[in-house]
Tab-separated table of C-alpha atoms and ligand atoms in Angstrom:
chain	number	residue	atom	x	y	z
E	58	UNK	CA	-21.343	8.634	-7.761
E	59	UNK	CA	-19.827	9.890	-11.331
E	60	UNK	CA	-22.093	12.589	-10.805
E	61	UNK	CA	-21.671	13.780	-7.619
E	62	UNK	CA	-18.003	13.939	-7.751
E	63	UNK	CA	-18.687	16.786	-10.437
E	64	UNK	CA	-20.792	18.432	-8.603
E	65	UNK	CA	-18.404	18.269	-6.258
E	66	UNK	CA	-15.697	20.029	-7.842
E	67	UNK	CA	-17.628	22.101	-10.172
E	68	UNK	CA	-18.003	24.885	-7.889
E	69	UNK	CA	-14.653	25.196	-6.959
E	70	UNK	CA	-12.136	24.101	-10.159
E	71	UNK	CA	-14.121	25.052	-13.370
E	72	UNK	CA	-12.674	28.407	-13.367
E	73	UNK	CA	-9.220	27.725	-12.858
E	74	UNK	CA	-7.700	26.730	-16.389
E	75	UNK	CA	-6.368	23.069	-15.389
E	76	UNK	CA	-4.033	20.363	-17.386
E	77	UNK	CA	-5.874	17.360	-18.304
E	78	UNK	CA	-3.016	15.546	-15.772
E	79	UNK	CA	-4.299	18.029	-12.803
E	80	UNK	CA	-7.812	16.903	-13.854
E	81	UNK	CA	-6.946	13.027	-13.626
E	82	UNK	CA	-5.062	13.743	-10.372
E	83	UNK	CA	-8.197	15.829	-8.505
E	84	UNK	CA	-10.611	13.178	-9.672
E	85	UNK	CA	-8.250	9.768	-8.308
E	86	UNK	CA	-7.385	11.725	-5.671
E	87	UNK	CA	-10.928	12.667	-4.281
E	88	UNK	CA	-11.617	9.188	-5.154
E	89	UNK	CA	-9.064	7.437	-2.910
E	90	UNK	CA	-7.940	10.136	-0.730
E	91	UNK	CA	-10.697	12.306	0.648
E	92	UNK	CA	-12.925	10.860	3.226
E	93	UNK	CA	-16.209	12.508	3.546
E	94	UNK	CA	-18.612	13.804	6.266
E	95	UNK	CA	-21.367	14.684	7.600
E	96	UNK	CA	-22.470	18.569	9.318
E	97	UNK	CA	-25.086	18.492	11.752
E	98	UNK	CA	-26.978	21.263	13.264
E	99	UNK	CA	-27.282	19.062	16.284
E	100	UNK	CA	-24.683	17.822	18.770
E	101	UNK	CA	-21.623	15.880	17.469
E	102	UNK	CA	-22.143	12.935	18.938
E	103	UNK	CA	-18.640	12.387	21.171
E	104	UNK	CA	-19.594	8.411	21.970
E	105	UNK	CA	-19.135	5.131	19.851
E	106	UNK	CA	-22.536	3.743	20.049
E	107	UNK	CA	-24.501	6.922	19.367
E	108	UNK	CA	-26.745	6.131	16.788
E	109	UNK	CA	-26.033	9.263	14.531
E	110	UNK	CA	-23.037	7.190	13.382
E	111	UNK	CA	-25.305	4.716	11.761
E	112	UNK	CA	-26.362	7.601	9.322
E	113	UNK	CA	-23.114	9.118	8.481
E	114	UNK	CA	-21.167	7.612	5.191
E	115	UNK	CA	-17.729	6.197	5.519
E	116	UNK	CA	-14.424	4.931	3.856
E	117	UNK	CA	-11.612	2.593	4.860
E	118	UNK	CA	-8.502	3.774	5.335
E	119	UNK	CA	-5.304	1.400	5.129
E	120	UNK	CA	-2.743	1.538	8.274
E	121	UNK	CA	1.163	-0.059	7.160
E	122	UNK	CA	3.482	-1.868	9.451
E	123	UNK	CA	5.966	1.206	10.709
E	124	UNK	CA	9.065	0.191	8.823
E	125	UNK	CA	10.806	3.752	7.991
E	126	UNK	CA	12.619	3.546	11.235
E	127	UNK	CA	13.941	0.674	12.915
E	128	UNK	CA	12.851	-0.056	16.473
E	129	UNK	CA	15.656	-1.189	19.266
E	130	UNK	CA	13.229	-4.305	20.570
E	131	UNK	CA	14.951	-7.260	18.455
E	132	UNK	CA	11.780	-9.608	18.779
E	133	UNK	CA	9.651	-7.238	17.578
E	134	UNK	CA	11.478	-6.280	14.257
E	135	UNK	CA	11.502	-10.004	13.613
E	136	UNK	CA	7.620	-9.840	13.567
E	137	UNK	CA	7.431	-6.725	11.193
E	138	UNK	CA	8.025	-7.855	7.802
E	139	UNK	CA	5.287	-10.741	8.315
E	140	UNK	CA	2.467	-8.210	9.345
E	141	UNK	CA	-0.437	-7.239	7.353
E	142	UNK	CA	-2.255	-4.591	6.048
E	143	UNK	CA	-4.375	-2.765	8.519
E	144	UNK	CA	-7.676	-1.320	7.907
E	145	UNK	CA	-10.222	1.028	9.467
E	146	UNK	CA	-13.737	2.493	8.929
E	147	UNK	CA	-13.339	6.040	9.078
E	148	UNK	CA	-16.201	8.463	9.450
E	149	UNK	CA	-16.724	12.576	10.358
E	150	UNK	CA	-19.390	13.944	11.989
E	151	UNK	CA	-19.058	18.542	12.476
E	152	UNK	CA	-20.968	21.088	13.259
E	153	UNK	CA	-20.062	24.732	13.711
E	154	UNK	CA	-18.024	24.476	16.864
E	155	UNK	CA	-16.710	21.193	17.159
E	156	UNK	CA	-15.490	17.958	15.192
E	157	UNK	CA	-15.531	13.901	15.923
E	158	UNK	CA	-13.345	11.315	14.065
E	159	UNK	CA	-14.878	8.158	14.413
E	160	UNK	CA	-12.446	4.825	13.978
E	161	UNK	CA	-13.412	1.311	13.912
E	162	UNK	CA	-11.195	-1.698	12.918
E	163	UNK	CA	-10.663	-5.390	13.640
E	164	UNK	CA	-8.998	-7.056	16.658
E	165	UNK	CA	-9.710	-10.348	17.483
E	166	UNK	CA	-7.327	-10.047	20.576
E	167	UNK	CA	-8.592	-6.652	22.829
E	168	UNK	CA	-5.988	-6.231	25.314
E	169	UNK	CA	-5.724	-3.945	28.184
E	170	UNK	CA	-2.252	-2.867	29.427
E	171	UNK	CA	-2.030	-3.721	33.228
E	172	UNK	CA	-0.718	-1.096	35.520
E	173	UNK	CA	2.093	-2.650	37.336
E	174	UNK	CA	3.735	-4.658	34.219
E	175	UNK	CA	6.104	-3.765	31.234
E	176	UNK	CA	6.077	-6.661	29.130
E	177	UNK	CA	1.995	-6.539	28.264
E	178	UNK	CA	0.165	-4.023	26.325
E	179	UNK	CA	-2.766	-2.636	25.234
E	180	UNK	CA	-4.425	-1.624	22.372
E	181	UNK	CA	-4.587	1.967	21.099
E	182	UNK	CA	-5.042	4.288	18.712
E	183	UNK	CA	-4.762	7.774	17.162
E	184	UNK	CA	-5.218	10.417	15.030
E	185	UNK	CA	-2.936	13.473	14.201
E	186	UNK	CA	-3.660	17.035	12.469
E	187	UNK	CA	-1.343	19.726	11.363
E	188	UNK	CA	-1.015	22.629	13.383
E	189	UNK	CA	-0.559	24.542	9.777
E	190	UNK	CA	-1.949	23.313	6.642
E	191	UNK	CA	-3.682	25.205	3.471
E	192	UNK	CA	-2.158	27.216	0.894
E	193	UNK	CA	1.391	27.190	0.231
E	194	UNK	CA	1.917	24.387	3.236
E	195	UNK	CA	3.620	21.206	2.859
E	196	UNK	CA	2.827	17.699	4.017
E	197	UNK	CA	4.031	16.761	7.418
E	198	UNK	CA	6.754	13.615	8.587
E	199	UNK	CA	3.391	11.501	8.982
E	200	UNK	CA	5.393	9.706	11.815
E	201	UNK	CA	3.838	12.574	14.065
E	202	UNK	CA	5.425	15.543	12.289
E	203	UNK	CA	8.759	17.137	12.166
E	204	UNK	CA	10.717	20.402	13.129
E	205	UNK	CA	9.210	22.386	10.288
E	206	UNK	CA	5.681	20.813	10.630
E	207	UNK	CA	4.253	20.435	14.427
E	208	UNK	CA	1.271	17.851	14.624
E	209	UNK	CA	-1.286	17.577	17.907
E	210	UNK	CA	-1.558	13.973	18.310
E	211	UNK	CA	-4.811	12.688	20.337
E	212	UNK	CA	-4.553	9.612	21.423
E	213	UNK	CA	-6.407	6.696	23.368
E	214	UNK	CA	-5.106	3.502	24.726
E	215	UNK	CA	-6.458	0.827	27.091
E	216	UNK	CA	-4.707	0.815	30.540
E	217	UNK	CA	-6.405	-1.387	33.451
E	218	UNK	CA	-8.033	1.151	35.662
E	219	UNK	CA	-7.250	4.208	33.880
E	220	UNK	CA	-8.947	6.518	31.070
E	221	UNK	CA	-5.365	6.802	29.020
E	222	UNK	CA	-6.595	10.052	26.632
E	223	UNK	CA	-3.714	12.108	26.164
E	224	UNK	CA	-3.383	15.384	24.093
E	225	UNK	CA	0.780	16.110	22.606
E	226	UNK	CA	2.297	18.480	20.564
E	227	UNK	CA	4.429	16.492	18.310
E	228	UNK	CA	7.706	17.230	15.938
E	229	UNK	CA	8.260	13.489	15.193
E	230	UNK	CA	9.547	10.965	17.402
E	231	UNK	CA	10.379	11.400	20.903
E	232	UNK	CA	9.412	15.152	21.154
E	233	UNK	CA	6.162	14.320	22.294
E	234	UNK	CA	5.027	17.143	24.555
E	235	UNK	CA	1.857	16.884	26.260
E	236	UNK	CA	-0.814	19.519	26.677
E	237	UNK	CA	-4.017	19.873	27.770
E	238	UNK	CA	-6.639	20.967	25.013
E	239	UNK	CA	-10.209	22.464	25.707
E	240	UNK	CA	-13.529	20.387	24.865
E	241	UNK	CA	-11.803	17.340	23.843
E	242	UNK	CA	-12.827	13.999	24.524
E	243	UNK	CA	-11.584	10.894	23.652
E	244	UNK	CA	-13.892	7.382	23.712
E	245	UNK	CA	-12.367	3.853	22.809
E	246	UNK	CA	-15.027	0.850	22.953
E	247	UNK	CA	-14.858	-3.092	22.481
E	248	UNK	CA	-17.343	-4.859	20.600
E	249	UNK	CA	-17.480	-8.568	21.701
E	250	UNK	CA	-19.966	-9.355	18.936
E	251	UNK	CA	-18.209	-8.153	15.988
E	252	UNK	CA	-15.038	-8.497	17.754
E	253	UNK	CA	-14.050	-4.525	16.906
E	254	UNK	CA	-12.685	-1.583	18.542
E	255	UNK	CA	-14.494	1.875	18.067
E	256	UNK	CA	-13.016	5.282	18.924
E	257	UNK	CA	-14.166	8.549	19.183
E	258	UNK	CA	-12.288	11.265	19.258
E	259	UNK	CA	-13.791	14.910	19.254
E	260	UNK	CA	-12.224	18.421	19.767
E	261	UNK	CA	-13.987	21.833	18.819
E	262	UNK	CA	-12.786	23.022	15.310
E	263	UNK	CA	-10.531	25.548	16.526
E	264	UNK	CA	-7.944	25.420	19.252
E	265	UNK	CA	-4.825	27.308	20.498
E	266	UNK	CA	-3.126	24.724	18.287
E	267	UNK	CA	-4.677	24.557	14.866
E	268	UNK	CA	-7.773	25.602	12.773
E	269	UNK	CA	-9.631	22.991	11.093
E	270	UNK	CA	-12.026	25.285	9.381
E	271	UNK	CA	-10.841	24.866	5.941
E	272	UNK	CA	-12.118	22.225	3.064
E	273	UNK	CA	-9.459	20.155	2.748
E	274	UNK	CA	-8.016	18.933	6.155
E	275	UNK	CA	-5.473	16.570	6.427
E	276	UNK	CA	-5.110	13.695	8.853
E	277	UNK	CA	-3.517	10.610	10.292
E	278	UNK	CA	-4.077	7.515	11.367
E	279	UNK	CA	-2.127	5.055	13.789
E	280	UNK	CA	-3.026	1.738	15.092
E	281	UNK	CA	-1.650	-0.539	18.259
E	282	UNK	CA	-1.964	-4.080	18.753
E	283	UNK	CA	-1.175	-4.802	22.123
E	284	UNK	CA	-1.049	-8.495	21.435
E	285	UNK	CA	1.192	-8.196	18.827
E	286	UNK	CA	3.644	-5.763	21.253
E	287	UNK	CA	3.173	-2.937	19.629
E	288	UNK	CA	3.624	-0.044	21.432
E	289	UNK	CA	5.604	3.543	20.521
E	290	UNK	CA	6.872	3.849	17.241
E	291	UNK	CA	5.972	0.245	16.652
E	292	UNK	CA	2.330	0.285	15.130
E	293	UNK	CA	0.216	0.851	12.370
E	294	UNK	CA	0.340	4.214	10.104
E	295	UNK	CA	-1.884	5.825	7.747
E	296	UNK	CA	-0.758	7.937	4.839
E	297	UNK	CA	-2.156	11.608	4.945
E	298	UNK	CA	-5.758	11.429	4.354
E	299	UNK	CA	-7.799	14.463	3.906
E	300	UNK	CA	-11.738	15.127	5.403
E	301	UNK	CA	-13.535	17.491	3.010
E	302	UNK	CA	-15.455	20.000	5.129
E	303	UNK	CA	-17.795	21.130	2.403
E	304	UNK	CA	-19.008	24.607	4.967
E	305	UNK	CA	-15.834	26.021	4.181
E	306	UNK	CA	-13.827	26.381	1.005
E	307	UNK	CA	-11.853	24.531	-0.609
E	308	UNK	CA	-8.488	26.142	-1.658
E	309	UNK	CA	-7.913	25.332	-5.703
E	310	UNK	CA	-4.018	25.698	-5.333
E	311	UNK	CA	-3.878	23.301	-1.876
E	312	UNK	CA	-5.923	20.898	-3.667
E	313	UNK	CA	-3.597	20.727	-6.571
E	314	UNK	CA	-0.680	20.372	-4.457
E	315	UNK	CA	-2.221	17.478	-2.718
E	316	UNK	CA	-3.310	15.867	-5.806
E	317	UNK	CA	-0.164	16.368	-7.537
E	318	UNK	CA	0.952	12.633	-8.950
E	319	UNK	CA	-2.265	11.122	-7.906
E	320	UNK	CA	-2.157	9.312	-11.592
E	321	UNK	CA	1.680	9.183	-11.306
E	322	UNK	CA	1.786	5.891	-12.295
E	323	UNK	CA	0.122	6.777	-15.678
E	324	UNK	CA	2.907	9.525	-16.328
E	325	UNK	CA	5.932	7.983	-15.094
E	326	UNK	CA	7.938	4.570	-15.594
E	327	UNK	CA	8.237	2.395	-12.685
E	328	UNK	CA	11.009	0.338	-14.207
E	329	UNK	CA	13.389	3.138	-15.291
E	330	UNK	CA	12.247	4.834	-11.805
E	331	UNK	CA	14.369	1.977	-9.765
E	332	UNK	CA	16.900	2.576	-12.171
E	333	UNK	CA	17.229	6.188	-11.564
E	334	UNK	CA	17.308	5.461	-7.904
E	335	UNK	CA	20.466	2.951	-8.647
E	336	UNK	CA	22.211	5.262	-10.564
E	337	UNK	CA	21.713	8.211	-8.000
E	338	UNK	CA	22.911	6.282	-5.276
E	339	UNK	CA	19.635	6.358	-3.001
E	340	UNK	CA	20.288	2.846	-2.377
E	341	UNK	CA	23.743	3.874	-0.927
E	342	UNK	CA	21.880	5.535	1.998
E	343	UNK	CA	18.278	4.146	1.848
E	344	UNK	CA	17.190	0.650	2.237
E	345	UNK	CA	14.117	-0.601	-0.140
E	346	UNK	CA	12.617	-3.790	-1.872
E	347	UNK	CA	15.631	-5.847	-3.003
E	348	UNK	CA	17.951	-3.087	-2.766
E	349	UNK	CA	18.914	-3.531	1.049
E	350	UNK	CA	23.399	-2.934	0.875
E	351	UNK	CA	23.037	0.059	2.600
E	352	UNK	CA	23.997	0.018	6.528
E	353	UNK	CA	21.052	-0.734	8.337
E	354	UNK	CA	19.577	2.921	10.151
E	355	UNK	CA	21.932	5.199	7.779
E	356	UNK	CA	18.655	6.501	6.499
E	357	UNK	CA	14.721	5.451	6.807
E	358	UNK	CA	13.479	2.499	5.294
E	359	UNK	CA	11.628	2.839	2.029
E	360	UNK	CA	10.152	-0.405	1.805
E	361	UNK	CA	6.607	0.331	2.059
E	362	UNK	CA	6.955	4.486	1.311
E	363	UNK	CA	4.247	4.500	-1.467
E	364	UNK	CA	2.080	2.980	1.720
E	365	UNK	CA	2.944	6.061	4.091
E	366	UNK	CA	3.852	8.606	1.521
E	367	UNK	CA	1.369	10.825	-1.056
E	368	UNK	CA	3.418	12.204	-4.636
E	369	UNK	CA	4.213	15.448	-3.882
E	370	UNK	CA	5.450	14.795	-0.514
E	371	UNK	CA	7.577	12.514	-1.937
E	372	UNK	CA	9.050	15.082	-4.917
E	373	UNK	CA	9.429	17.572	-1.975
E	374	UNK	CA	11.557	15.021	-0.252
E	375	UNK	CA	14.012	14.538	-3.231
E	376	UNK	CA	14.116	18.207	-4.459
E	377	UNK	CA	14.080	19.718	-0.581
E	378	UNK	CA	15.213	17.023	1.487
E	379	UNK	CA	15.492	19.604	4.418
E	380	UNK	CA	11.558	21.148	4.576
E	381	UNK	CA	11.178	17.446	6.505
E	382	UNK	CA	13.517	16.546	8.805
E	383	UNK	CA	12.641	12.979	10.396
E	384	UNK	CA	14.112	12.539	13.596
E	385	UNK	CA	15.181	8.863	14.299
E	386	UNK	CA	14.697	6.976	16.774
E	387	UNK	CA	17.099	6.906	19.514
E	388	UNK	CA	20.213	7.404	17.298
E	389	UNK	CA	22.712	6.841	19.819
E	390	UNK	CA	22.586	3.339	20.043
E	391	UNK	CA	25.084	3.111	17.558
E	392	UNK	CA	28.492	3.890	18.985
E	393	UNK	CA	31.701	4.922	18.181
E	394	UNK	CA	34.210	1.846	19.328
E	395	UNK	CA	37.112	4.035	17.142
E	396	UNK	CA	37.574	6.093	20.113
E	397	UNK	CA	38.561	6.387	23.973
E	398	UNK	CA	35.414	5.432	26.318
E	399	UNK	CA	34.157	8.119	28.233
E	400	UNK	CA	34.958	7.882	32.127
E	401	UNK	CA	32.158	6.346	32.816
E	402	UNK	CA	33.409	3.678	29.966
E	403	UNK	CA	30.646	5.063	27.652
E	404	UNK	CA	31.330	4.920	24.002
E	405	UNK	CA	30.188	8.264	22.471
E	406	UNK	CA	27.371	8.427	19.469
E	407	UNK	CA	28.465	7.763	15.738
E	408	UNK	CA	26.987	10.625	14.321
E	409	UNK	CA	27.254	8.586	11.237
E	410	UNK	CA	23.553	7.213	12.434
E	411	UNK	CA	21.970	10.801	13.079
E	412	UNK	CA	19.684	11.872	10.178
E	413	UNK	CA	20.393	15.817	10.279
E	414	UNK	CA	22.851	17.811	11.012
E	415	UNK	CA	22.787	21.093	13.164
E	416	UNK	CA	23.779	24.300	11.594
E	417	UNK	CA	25.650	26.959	13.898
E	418	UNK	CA	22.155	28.832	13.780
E	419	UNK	CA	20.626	26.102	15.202
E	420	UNK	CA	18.486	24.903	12.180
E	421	UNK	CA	18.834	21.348	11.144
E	422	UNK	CA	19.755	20.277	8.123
E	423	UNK	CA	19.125	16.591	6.408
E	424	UNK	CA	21.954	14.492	5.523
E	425	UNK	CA	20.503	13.968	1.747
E	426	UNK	CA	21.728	15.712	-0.779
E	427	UNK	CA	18.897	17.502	-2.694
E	428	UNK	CA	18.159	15.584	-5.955
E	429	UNK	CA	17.000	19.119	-7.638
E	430	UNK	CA	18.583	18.866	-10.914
E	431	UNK	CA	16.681	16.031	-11.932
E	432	UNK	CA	14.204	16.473	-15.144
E	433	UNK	CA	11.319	16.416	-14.225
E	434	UNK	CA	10.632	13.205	-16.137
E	435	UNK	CA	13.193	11.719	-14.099
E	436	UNK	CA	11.494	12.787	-10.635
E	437	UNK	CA	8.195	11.487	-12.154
E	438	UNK	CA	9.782	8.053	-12.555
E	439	UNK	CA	11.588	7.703	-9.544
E	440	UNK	CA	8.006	8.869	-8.031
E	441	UNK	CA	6.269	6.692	-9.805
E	442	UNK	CA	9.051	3.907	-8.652
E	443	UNK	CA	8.465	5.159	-4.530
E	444	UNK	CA	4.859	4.411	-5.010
E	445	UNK	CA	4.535	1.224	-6.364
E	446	UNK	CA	6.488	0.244	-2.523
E	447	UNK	CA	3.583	-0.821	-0.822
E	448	UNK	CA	0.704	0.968	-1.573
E	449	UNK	CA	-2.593	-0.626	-0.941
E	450	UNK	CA	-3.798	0.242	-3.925
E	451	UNK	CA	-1.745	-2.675	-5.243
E	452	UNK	CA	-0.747	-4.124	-1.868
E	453	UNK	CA	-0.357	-8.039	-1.763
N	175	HEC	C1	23.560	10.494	1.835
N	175	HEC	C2	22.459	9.632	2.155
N	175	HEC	C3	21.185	9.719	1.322
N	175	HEC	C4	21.036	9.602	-0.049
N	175	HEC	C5	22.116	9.396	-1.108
N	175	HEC	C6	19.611	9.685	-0.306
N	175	HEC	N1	18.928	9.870	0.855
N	175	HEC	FE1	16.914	10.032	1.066
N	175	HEC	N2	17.116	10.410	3.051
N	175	HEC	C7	18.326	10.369	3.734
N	175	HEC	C8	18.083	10.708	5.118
N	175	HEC	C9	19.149	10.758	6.208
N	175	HEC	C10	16.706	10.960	5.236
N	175	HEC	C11	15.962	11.342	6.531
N	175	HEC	C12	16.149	12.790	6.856
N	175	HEC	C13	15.277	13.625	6.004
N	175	HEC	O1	14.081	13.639	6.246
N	175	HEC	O2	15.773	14.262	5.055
N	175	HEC	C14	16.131	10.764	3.920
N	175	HEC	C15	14.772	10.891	3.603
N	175	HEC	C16	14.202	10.496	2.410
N	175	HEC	C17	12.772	10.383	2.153
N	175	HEC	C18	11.669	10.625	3.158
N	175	HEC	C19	11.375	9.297	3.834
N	175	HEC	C20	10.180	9.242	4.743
N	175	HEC	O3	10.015	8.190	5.395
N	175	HEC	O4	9.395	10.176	4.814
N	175	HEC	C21	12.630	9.970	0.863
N	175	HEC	C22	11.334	9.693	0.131
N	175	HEC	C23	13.962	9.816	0.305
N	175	HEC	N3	14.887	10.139	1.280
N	175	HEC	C24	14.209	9.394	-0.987
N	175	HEC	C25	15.489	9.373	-1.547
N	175	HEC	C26	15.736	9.141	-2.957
N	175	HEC	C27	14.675	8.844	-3.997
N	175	HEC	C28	17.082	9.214	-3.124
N	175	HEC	C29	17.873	9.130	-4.414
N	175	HEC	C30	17.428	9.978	-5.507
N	175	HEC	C31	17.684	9.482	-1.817
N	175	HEC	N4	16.677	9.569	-0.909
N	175	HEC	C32	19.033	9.595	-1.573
N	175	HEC	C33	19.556	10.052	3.215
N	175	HEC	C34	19.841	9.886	1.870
C-alpha cells in the first residue's frame, strides 16, 4: 500500500520543491481523503447489483448529524445531539464519457414516504459536485454550496409510487433550483438480507453544469433516515471528499490547497487553539463544545465542524469569512417584538438572526469579522482546535 501511494504521487509532486509539512499533508490526506476508482473501457454500470461493482475497490466515508444550522421542527432537534456517526461504502466506476458514484450504508428501518401524508418519510440520499473546482478554487458551503460556489445536487429518495430522482442547482439552503441534466440516472435499492441501501448515481463527465475531467474531484455526501424524520436540512453530511481520476491530471497547486493542515494536529496546539477562540470572541457569535453563551442561531453551530469541515476551508473561513456565505435556514423566524406589527399583525424579521448582510451592489457580505491578522501560528491552533470538534478520525 506504502508503495503504491508513491507511485502514486511520484509522477506528479517530485518536481515541485515541497516542505516536509506539505509532504505529511499529501500523504494523510490521500490516505483519508481521496477515494479511489476504477476506469473501464466498457459501460459504467448505472445499476446497484451489476456485478462490475464487486471488482471495483472502495472506502468508507463518515456522514455527521447536520448541526451547523438549527432546524425549526422542535422534536427533531431534541433527537440530534443523541445521533451517531453515519457511514457509507463509497466506490467509482468512469470511463471516457460518463461517471457512477456508487453508495451503500446501513438501515435497519427502509422506509418509503407515502404520497398523501406529511408526517412519514422516506429514506434518501445524495451526492453533490462543484460546478467550479481546480486551481485557484476554494471549497464550497458543503451544506449544498453557497453564493460564491454553486453545487448540482443529485438526489434519490423513496416515495410510494414514484421514481423521486431529482437534478438542482444549489447555492446552499433553500435555493434549490431544479434542472434537468442529460444521461443521468439515478438507482436506489434495498437489500433485505444485509439490511442495506445501495445507490447509483451516474451522469456523463461533462455537463452544461460542471466538468469532472480533472484528477482531483471533490464531492459530497448526504444521508436521510426516514425513520428517524429526517428530511431537508435535517440529515447526514459528509465532509468534502475527493475521487482521484488517475486519466487526467492531477493539479500540484489544487492538491496542496486541499491538503493544506491535513497533519494540523501535529503543527498546532489544540489547547491554546480554544483559548484563542475565547479570547477572540468566536464564542460570542458561535456556539461549540462547552462554549454554548452565545444566542442560539446568531451564527452556525461548530460543534461537530472538524466532522464537516477540511483545514484550509476552515483558515479561509477565519481569514475571508465572506468567499462562503452560508445562508440559514429560514431566518425570519426570529422576530422583532421591539416594534409596531405589521397590518396584518406580523412582527417583522430581526435581522439580528440573518448571517450576511447585502451591500448596495447587491453582493453579500458575512457578519464575521475577518480574523486576518492572526499569526499564522495562531490560525494553526485555532485550526487545529476546529478539528478536534468531531472528526471521525477521533469521533466517540
Ligand atoms: C460577529 C459574529 C461572529 C464572530 C465574532 C465569529 N464568527 Fe464565525 N461566523 C459568523 C457567521 C454569521 C457565520 C456564517 C456566515 C459566513 O459563512 O461567514 C460564520 C461562519 C464561520 C465558519 C464557517 C462555518 C461552517 O459551518 O462552514 C467558521 C469555521 C467560523 N465562522 C469560525 C469562527 C472563528 C474561529 C471565530 C473566532 C476567531 C469566529 N468564527 C468569530 C459569525 C461570527
Amino acid at each position: 500500500m506504502k508503495n503504491l501511494l508513491k507511485t502514486a504521487l511520484f509522477g506528479v509532486v517530485s518536481t515541485a520543491i515541497l516542505t516536509h509539512t506539505a509532504k505529511a499533508d499529501i500523504k494523510s490526506f490521500f490516505k483519508w481523503e481521496v477515494l479511489p476508482s476504477k476506469y473501464t473501457e466498457g459501460t459504467v454500470p448505472s445499476d446497484p447489483n451489476d456485478e462490475l461493482w464487486s471488482m471495483v475497490p472502495g472506502k468508507y466515508v463518515y456522514l455527521y448529524p447536520q448541526i451547523s444550522v438549527r432546524l425549526t421542527d422542535a422534536q427533531v432537534n431534541k433527537i440530534i445531539p443523541k445521533k451517531r456517526l453515519q457511514k457509507a461504502l463509497v466506490k467509482v466506476v468512469y470511463n471516457s464519457e460518463n461517471i457512477a458514484v456508487y453508495v451503500k450504508w446501513k438501515d435497519n428501518t427502509p422506509s418509503i414516504q407515502p404520497v398523501y401524508t406529511s408526517n412519514a418519510f422516506g429514506d434518501g440520499v445524495s451526492i453533490e459536485f462543484p460546478n467550479e473546482f481546480g486551481k485557484g478554487k476554494t471549497l464550497p458551503y458543503i451544506g449544498m454550496g453557497d453564493p460564491n460556489h454553486p453545487v448540482t445536487v443529485y438526489l434519490q429518495k423513496t416515495v410510494a409510487g414514484r421514481d423521486y430522482e431529482k437534478v438542482f442547482i444549489s447555492e446552499g439552503f433553500g435555493t434549490l433550483t431544479e434542472i434537468e441534466e442529460n444521461g443521468v440516472n439515478i438507482d436506489m435499492k434495498y437489500n433485505k438480507a444485509t439490511r442495506e441501501w445501495v445507490a447509483v448515481f451516474k451522469r456523463p463527465l461533462k455537463t452544461e453544469n460542471s466538468d469532472l475531467r480533472a484528477g482531483l474531484v471533490p464531492v459530497g455526501f448526504a444521508i436521510w433516515d426516514g425513520n428517524q424524520h429526517e428530511r431537508d436540512g435535517n440529515k447526514a453530511l459528509s465532509r468534502w471528499k475527493f475521487i482521484r481520476l488517475k486519466q487526467y491530471p492531477l493539479d500540484k497547486d489544487y492538491l496542496e490547497y486541499v491538503s493544506w493542515g491535513d497533519m494540523i494536529h501535529k503543527e498546532g496546539d489544540p489547547k491554546r487553539g480554544k483559548q484563542l477562540t475565547i479570547q477572540n470572541g468566536c464564542n460570542a457569535c458561535h456556539r461549540y463544545a462547552d462554549q454554548n453563551t452565545a444566542p442560539e442561531d446568531m451564527a452556525p453551530n461548530l460543534s461537530d465542524i472538524g466532522g464537516i469541515a477540511h483545514a484550509p476551508y476552515l483558515k479561509e473561513s477565519i481569514v475571508n469569512p465572506d468567499d462562503v456565505i452560508i445562508k440559514n435556514l429560514n431566518p425570519n423566524r426570529h422576530y422583532n417584538k421591539f416594534v409596531k406589527p405589521d397590518k396584518t399583525g406580523a412582527y417583522p424579521n430581526n435581522d439580528m438572526y440573518t448571517w450576511y448582510i447585502k451591500t448596495p451592489d447587491g453582493k453579500l457580505k458575512s457578519k464575521m469579522p475577518s480574523f486576518a491578522h492572526l499569526s499564522e501560528q495562531d490560525l494553526k491552533d485555532i485550526i487545529a482546535y476546529l478539528k478536534t470538534l468531531r472528526d471521525w478520525r477521533n469521533f466517540k
